[in-house]
mmCIF file with all atom_site columns, C-alpha atoms and ligand atoms in Angstrom:
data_model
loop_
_atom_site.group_PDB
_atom_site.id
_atom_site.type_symbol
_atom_site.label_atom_id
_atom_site.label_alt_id
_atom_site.label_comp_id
_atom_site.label_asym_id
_atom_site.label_entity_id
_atom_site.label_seq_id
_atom_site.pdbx_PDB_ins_code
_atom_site.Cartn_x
_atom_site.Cartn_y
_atom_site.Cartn_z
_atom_site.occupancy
_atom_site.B_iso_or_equiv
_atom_site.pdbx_formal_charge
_atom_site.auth_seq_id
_atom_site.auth_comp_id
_atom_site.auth_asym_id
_atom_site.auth_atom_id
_atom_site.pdbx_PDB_model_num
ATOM   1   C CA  . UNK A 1 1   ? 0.000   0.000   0.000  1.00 91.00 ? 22  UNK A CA  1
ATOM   2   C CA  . UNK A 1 2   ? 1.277   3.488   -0.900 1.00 96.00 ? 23  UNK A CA  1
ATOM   3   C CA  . UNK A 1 3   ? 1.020   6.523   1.426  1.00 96.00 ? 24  UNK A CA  1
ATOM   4   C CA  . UNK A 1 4   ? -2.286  7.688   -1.028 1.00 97.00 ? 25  UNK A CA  1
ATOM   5   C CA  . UNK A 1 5   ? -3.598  4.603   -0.491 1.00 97.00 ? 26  UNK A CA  1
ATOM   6   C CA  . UNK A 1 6   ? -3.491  4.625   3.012  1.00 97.00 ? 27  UNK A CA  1
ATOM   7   C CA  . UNK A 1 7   ? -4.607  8.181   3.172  1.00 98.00 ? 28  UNK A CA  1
ATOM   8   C CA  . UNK A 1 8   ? -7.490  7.177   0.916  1.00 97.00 ? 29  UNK A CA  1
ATOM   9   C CA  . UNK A 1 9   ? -8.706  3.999   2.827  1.00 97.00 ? 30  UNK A CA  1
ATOM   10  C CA  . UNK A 1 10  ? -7.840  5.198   6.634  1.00 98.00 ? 31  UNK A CA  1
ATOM   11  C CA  . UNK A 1 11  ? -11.437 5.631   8.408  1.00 98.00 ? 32  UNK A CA  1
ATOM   12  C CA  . UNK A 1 12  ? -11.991 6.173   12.056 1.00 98.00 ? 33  UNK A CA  1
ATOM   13  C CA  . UNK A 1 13  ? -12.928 2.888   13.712 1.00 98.00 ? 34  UNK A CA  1
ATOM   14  C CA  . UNK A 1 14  ? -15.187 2.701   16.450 1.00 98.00 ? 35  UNK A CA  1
ATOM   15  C CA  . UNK A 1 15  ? -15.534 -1.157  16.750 1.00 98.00 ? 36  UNK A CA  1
ATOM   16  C CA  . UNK A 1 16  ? -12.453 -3.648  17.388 1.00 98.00 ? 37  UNK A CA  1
ATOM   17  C CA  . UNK A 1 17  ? -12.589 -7.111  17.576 1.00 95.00 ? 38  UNK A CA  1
ATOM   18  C CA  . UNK A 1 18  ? -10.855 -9.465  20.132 1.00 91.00 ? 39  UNK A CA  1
ATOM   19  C CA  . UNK A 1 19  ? -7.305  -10.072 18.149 1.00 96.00 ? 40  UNK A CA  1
ATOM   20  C CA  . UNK A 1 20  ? -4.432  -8.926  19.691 1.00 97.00 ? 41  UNK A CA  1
ATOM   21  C CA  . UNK A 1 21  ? -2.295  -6.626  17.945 1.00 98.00 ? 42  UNK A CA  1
ATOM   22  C CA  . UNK A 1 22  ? 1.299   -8.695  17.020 1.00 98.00 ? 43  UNK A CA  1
ATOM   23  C CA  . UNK A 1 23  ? 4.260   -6.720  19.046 1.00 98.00 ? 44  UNK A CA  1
ATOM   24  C CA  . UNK A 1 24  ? 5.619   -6.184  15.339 1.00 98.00 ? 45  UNK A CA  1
ATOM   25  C CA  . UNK A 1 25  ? 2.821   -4.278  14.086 1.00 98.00 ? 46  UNK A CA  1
ATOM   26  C CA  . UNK A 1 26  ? 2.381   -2.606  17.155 1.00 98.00 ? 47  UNK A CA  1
ATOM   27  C CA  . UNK A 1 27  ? 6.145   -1.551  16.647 1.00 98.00 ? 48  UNK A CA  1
ATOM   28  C CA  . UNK A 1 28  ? 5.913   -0.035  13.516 1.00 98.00 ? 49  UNK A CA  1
ATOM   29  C CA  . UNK A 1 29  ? 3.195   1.820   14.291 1.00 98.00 ? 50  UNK A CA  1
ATOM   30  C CA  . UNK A 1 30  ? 5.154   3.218   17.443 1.00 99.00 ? 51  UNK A CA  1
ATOM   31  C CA  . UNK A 1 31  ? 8.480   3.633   14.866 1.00 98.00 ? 52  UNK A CA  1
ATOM   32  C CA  . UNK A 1 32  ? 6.241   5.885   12.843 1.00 98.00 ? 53  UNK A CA  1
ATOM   33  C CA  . UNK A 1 33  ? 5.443   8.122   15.203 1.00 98.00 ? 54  UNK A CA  1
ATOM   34  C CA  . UNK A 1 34  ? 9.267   8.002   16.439 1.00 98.00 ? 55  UNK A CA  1
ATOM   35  C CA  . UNK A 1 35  ? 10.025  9.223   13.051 1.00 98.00 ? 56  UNK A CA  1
ATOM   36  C CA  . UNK A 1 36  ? 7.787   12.136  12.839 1.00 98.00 ? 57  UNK A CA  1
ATOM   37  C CA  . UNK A 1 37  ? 9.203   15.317  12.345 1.00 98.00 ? 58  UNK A CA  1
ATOM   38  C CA  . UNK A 1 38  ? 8.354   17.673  14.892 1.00 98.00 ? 59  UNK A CA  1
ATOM   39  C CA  . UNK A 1 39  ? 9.418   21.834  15.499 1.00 97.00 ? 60  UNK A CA  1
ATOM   40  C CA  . UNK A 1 40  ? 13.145  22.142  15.586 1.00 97.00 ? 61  UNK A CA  1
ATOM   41  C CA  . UNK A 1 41  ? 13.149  18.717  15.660 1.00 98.00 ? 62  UNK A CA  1
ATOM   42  C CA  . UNK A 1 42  ? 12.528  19.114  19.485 1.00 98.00 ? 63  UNK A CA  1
ATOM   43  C CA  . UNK A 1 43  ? 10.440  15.463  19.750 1.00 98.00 ? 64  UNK A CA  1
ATOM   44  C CA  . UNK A 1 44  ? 9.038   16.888  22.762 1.00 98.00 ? 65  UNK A CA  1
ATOM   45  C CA  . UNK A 1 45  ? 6.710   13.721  23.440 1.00 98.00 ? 66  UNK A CA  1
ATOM   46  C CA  . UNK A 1 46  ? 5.978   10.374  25.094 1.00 98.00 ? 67  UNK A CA  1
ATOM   47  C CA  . UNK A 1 47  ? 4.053   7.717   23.909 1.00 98.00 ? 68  UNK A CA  1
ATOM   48  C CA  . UNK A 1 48  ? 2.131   5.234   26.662 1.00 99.00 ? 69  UNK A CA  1
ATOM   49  C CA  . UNK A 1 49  ? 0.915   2.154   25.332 1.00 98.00 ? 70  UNK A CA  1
ATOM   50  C CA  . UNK A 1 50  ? -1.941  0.770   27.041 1.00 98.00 ? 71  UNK A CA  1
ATOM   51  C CA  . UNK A 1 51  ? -2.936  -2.649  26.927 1.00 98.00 ? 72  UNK A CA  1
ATOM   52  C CA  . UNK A 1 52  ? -4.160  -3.564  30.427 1.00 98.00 ? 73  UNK A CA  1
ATOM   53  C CA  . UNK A 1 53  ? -8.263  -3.956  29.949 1.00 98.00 ? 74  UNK A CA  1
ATOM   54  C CA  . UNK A 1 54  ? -8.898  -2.285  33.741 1.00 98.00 ? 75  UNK A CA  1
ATOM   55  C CA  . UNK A 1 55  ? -6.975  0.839   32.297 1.00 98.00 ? 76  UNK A CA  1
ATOM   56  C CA  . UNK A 1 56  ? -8.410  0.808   28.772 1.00 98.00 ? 77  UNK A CA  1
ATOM   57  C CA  . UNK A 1 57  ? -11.815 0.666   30.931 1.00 98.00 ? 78  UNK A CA  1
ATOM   58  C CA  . UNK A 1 58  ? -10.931 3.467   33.006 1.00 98.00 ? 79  UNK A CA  1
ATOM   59  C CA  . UNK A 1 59  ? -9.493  5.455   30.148 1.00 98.00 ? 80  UNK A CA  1
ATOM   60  C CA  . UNK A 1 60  ? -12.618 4.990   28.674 1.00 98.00 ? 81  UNK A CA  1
ATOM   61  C CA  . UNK A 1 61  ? -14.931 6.947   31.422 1.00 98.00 ? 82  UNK A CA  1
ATOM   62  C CA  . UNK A 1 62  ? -11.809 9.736   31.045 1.00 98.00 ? 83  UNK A CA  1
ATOM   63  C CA  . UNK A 1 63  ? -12.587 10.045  27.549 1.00 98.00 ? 84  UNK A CA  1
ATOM   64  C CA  . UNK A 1 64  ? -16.260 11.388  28.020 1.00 98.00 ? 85  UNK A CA  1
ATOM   65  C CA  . UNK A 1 65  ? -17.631 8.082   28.611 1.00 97.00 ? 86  UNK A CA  1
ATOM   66  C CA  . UNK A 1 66  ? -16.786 6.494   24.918 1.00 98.00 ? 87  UNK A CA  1
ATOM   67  C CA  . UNK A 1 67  ? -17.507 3.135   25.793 1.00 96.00 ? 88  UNK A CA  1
ATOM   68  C CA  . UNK A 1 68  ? -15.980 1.854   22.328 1.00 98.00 ? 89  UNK A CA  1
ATOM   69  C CA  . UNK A 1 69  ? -12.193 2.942   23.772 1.00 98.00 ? 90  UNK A CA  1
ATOM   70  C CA  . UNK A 1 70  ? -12.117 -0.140  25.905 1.00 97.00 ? 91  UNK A CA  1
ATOM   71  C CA  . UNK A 1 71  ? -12.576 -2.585  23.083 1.00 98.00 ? 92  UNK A CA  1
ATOM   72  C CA  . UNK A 1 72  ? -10.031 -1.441  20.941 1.00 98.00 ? 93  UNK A CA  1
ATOM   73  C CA  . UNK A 1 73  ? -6.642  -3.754  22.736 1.00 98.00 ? 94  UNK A CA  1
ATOM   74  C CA  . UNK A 1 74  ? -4.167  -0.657  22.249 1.00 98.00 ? 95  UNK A CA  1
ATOM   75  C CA  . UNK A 1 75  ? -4.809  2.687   24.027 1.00 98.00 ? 96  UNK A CA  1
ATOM   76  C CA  . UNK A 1 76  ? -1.734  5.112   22.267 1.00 99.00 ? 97  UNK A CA  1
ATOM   77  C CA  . UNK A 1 77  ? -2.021  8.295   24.990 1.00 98.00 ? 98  UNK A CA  1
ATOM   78  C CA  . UNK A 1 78  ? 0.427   10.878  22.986 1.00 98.00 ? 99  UNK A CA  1
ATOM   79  C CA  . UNK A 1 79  ? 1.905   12.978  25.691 1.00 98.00 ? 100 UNK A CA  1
ATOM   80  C CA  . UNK A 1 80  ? 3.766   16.430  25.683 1.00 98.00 ? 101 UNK A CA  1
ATOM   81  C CA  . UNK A 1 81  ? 6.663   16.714  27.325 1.00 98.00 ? 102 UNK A CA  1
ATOM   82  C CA  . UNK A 1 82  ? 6.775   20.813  26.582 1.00 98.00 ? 103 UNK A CA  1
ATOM   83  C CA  . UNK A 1 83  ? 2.870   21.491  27.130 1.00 98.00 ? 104 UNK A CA  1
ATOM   84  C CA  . UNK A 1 84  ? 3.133   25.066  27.053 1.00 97.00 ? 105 UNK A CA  1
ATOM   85  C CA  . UNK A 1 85  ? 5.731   25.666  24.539 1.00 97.00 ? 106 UNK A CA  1
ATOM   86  C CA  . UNK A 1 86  ? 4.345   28.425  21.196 1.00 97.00 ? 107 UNK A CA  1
ATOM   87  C CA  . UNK A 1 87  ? 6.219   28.449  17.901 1.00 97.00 ? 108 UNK A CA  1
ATOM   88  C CA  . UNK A 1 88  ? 6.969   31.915  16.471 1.00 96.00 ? 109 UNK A CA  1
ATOM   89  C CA  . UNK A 1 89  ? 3.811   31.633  14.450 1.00 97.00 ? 110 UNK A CA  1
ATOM   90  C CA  . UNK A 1 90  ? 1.747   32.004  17.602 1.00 97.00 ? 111 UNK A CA  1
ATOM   91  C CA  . UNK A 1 91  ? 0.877   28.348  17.241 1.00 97.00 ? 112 UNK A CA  1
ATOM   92  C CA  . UNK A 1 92  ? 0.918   25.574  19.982 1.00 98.00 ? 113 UNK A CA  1
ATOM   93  C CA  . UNK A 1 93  ? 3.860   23.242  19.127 1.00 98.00 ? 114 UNK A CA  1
ATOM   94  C CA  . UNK A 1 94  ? 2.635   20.198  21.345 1.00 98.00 ? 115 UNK A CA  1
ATOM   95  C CA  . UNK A 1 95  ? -0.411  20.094  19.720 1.00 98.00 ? 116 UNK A CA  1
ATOM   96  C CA  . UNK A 1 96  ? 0.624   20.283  16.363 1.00 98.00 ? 117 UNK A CA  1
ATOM   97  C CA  . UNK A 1 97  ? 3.446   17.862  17.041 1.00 98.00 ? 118 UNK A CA  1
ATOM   98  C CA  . UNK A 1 98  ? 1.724   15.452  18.300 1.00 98.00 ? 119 UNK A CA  1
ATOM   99  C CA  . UNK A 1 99  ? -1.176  15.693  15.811 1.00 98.00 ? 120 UNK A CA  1
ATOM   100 C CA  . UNK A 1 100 ? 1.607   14.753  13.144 1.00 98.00 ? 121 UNK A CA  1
ATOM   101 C CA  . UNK A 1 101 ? 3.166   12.071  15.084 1.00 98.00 ? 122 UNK A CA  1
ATOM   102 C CA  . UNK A 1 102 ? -0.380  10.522  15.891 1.00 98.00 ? 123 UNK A CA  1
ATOM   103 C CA  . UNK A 1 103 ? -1.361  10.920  11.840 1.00 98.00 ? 124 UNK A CA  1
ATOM   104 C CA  . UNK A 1 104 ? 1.644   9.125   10.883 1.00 98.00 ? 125 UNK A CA  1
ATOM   105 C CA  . UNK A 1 105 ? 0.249   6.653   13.282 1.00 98.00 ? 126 UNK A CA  1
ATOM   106 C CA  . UNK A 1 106 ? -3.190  6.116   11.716 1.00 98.00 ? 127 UNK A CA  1
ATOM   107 C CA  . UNK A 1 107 ? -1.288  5.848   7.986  1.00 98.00 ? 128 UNK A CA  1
ATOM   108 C CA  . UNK A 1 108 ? 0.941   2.731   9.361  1.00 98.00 ? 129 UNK A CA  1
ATOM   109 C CA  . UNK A 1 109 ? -1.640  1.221   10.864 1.00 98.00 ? 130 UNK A CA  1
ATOM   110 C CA  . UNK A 1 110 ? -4.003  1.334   7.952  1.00 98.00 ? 131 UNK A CA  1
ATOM   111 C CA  . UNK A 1 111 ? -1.268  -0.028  5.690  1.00 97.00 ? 132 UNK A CA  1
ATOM   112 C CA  . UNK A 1 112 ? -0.655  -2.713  8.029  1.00 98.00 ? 133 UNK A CA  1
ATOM   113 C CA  . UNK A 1 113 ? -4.473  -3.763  8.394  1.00 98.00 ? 134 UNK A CA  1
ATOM   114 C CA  . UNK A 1 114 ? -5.149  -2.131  11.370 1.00 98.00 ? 135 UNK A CA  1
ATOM   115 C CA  . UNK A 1 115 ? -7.762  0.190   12.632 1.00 98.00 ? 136 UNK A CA  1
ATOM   116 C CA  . UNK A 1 116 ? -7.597  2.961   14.487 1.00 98.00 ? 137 UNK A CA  1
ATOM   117 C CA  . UNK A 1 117 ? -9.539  6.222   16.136 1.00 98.00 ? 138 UNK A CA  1
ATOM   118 C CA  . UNK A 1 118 ? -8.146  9.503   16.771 1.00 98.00 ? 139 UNK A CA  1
ATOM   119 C CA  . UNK A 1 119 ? -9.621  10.527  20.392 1.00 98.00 ? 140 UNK A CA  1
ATOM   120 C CA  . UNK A 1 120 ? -9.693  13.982  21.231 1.00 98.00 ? 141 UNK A CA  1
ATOM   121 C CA  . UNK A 1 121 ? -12.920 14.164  23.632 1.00 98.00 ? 142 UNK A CA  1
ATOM   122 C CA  . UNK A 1 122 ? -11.083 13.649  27.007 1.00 98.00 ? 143 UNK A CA  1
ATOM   123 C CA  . UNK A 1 123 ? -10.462 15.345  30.663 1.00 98.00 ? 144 UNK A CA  1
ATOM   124 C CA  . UNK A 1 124 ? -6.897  15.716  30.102 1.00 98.00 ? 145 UNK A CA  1
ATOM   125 C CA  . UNK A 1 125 ? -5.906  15.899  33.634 1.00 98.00 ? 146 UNK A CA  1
ATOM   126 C CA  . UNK A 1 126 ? -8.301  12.491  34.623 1.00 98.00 ? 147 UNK A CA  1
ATOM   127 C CA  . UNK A 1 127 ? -5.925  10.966  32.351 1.00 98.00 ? 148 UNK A CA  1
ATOM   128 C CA  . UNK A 1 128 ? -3.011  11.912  33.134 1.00 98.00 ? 149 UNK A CA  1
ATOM   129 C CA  . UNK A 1 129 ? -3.556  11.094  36.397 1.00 98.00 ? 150 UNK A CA  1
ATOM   130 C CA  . UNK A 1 130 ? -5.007  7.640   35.515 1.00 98.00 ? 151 UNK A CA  1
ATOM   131 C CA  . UNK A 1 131 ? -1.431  7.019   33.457 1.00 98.00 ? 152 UNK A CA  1
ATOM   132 C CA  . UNK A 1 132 ? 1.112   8.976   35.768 1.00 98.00 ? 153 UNK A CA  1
ATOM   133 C CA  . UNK A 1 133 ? 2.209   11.562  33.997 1.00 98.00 ? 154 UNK A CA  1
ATOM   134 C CA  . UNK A 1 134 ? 3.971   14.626  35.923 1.00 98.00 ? 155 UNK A CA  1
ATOM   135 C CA  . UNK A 1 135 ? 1.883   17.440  36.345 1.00 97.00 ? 156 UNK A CA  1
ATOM   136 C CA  . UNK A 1 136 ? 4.442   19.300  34.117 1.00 97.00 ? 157 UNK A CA  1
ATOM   137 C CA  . UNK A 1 137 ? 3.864   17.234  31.233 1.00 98.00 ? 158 UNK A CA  1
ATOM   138 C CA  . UNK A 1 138 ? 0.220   17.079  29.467 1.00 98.00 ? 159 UNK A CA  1
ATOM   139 C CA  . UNK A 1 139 ? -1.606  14.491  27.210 1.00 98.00 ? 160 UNK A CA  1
ATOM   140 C CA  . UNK A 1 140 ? -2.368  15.749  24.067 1.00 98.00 ? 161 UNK A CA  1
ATOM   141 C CA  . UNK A 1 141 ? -4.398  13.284  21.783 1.00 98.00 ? 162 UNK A CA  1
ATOM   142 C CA  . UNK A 1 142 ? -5.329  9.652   22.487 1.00 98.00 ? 163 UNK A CA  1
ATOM   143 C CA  . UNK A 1 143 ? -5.346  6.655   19.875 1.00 98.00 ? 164 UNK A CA  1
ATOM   144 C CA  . UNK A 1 144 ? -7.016  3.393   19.546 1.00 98.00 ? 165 UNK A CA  1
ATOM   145 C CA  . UNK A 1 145 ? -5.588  0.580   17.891 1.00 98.00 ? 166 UNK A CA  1
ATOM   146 C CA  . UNK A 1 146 ? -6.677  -2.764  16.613 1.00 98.00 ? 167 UNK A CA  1
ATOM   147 C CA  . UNK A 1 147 ? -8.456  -5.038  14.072 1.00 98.00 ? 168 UNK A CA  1
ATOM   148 C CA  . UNK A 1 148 ? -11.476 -3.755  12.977 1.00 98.00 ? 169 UNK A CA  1
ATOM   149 C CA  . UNK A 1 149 ? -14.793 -4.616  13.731 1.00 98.00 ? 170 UNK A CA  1
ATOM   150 C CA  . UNK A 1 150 ? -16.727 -2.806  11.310 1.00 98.00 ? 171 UNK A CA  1
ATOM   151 C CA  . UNK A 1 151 ? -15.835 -1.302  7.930  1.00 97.00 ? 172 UNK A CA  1
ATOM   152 C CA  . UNK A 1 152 ? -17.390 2.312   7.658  1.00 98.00 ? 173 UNK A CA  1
ATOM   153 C CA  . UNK A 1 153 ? -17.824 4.325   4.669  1.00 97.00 ? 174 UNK A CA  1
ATOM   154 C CA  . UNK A 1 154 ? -15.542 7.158   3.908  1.00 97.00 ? 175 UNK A CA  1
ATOM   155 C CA  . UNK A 1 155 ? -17.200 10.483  5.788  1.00 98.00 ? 176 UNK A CA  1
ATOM   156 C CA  . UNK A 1 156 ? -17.255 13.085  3.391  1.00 98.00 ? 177 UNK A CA  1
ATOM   157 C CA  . UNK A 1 157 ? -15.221 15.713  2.554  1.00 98.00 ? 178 UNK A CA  1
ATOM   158 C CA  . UNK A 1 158 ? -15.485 19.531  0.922  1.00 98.00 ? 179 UNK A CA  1
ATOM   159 C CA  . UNK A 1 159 ? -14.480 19.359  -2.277 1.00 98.00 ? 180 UNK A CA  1
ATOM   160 C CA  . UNK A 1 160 ? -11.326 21.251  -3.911 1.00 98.00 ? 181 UNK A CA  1
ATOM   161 C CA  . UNK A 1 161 ? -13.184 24.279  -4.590 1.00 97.00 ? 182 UNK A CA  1
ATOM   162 C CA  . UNK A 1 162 ? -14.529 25.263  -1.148 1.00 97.00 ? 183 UNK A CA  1
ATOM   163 C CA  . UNK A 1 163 ? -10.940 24.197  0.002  1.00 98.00 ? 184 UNK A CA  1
ATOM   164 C CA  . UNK A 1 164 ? -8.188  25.540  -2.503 1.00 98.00 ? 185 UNK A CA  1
ATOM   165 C CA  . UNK A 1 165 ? -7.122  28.752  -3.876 1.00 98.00 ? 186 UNK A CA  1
ATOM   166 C CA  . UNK A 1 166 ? -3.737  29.687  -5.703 1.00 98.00 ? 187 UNK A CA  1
ATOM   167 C CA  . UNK A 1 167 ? -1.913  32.285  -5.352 1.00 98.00 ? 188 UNK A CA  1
ATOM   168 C CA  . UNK A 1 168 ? -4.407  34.388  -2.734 1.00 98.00 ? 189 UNK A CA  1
ATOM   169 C CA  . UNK A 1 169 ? -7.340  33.767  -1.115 1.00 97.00 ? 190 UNK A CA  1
ATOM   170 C CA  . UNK A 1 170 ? -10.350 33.568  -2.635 1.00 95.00 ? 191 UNK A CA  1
HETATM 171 C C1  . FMN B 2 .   ? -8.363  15.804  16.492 1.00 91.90 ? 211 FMN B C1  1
HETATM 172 C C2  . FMN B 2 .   ? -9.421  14.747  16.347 1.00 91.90 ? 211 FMN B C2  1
HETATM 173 C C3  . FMN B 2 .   ? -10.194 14.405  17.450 1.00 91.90 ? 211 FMN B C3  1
HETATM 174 C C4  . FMN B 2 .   ? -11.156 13.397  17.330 1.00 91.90 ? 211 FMN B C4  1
HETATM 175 N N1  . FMN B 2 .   ? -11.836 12.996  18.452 1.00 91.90 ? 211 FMN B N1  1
HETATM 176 C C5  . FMN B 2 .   ? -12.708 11.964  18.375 1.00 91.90 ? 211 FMN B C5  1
HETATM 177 C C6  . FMN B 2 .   ? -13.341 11.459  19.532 1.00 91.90 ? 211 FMN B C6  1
HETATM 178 O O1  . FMN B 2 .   ? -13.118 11.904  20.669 1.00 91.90 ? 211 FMN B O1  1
HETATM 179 N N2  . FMN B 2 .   ? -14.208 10.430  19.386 1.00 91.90 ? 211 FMN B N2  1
HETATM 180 C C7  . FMN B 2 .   ? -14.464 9.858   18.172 1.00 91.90 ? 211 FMN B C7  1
HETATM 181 O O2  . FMN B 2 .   ? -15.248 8.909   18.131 1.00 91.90 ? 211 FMN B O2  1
HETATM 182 N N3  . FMN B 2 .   ? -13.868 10.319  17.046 1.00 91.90 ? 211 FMN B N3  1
HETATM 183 C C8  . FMN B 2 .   ? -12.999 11.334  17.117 1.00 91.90 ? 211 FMN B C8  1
HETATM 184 N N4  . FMN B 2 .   ? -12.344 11.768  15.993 1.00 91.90 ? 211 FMN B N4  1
HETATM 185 C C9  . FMN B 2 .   ? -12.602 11.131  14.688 1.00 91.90 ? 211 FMN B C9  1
HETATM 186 C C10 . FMN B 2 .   ? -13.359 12.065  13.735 1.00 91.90 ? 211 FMN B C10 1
HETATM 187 O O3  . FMN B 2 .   ? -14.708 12.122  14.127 1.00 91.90 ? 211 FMN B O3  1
HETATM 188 C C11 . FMN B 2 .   ? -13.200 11.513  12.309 1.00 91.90 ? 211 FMN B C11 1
HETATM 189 O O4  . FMN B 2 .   ? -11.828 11.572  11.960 1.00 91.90 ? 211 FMN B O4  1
HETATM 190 C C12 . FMN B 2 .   ? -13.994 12.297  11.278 1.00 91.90 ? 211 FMN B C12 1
HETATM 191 O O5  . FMN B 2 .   ? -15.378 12.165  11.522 1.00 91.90 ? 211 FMN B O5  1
HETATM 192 C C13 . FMN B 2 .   ? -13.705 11.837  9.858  1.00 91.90 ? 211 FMN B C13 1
HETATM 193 O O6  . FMN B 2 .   ? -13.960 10.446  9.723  1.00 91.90 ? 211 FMN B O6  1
HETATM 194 P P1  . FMN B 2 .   ? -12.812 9.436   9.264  1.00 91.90 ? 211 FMN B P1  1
HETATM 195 O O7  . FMN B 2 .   ? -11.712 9.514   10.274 1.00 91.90 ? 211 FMN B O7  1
HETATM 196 O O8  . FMN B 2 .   ? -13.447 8.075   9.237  1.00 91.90 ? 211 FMN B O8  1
HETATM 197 O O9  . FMN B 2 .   ? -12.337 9.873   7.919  1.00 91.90 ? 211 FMN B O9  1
HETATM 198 C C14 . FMN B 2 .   ? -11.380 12.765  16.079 1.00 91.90 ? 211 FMN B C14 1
HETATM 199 C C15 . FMN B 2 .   ? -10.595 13.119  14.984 1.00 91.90 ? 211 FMN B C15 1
HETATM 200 C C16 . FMN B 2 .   ? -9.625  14.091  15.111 1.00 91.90 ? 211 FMN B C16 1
HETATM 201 C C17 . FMN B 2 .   ? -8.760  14.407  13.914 1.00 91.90 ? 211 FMN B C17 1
#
């Protein structure tokens, strides 16, 4: 599969079935976020992998009660070692770090078969506290990881005209 292709058939998951994920797949999805390129190449960022069903459960209620979260066998929690930290533009650089290194994520994983949901409804501090992290340090995005369950359509998108312009705006 090419990156277009994964781009192309990559849809959020919601429903995971019982198969574990293999340790290699699991590591190439990590590797991918590893490799993501990040402001001044700072890699600001931690990665928890969650397997343990009582935590998955628990993350679960921490992510606005989506039930779904516990029945995917990989909770990804992408953390920010530099929570507070703006890039010239004005713009946060955790979140826009980790956004990256959790995309990169998704586009492994779809290559490699796997599912996945990008989870961005949480109480930030509820799980950070559930996982440990220093008060310092924040976590940014959550991802789910497994064999699908289900096989949604792709959700639509504007089309080029609503979303392009060259040269100015328009
Ligand atoms: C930053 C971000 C946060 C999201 N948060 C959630 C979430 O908390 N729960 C959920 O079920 N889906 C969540 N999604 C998935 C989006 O709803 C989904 O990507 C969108 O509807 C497009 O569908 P697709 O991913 O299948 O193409 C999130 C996606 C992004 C990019």
């Amino acid at each position: 599969m090419n990156v277009m292709e994964a781009i192309k058939t990559r849809r959020s998951i919601r429903s995971y079935n019982s198969q574990p994920v293999e340790a290699d797949k699991l590591a190439k999805v990590l590797e991918a976020a590893r490799l993501a390129p990040s402001a001044s190449n700072r890699q600001d960022w931690k990665f928890i992998v969650v397997q343990d069903l009582q935590m998955r459960t628990k993350l679960a209620t921490a992510c606005r009660n989506q039930k779904f979260i516990s029945q995917a066998p990989v909770v990804i929690a992408a953390c920010s070692t530099n929570p507070t930290r703006t890039m010239s533009s004005g713009q946060p650089a955790a979140a826009v770090d980790l956004a990256i290194a959790v995309d990169h994520m998704t586009l492994a994983a779809a290559e490699l078969g796997l599912g996945t949901c990008w989870i961005g409804a949480f109480d930030a501090p509820a799980v950070g506290k559930l996982l440990g992290v220093p008060d310092d340090y924040a976590v940014v995005h959550v991802m789910l990881l497994g064999y699908p369950a289900e096989s949604p359509s792709a959700t639509p998108r504007k089309p080029v005209s609503q979303v392009i312009c060259q040269e100015k705006w328009s």
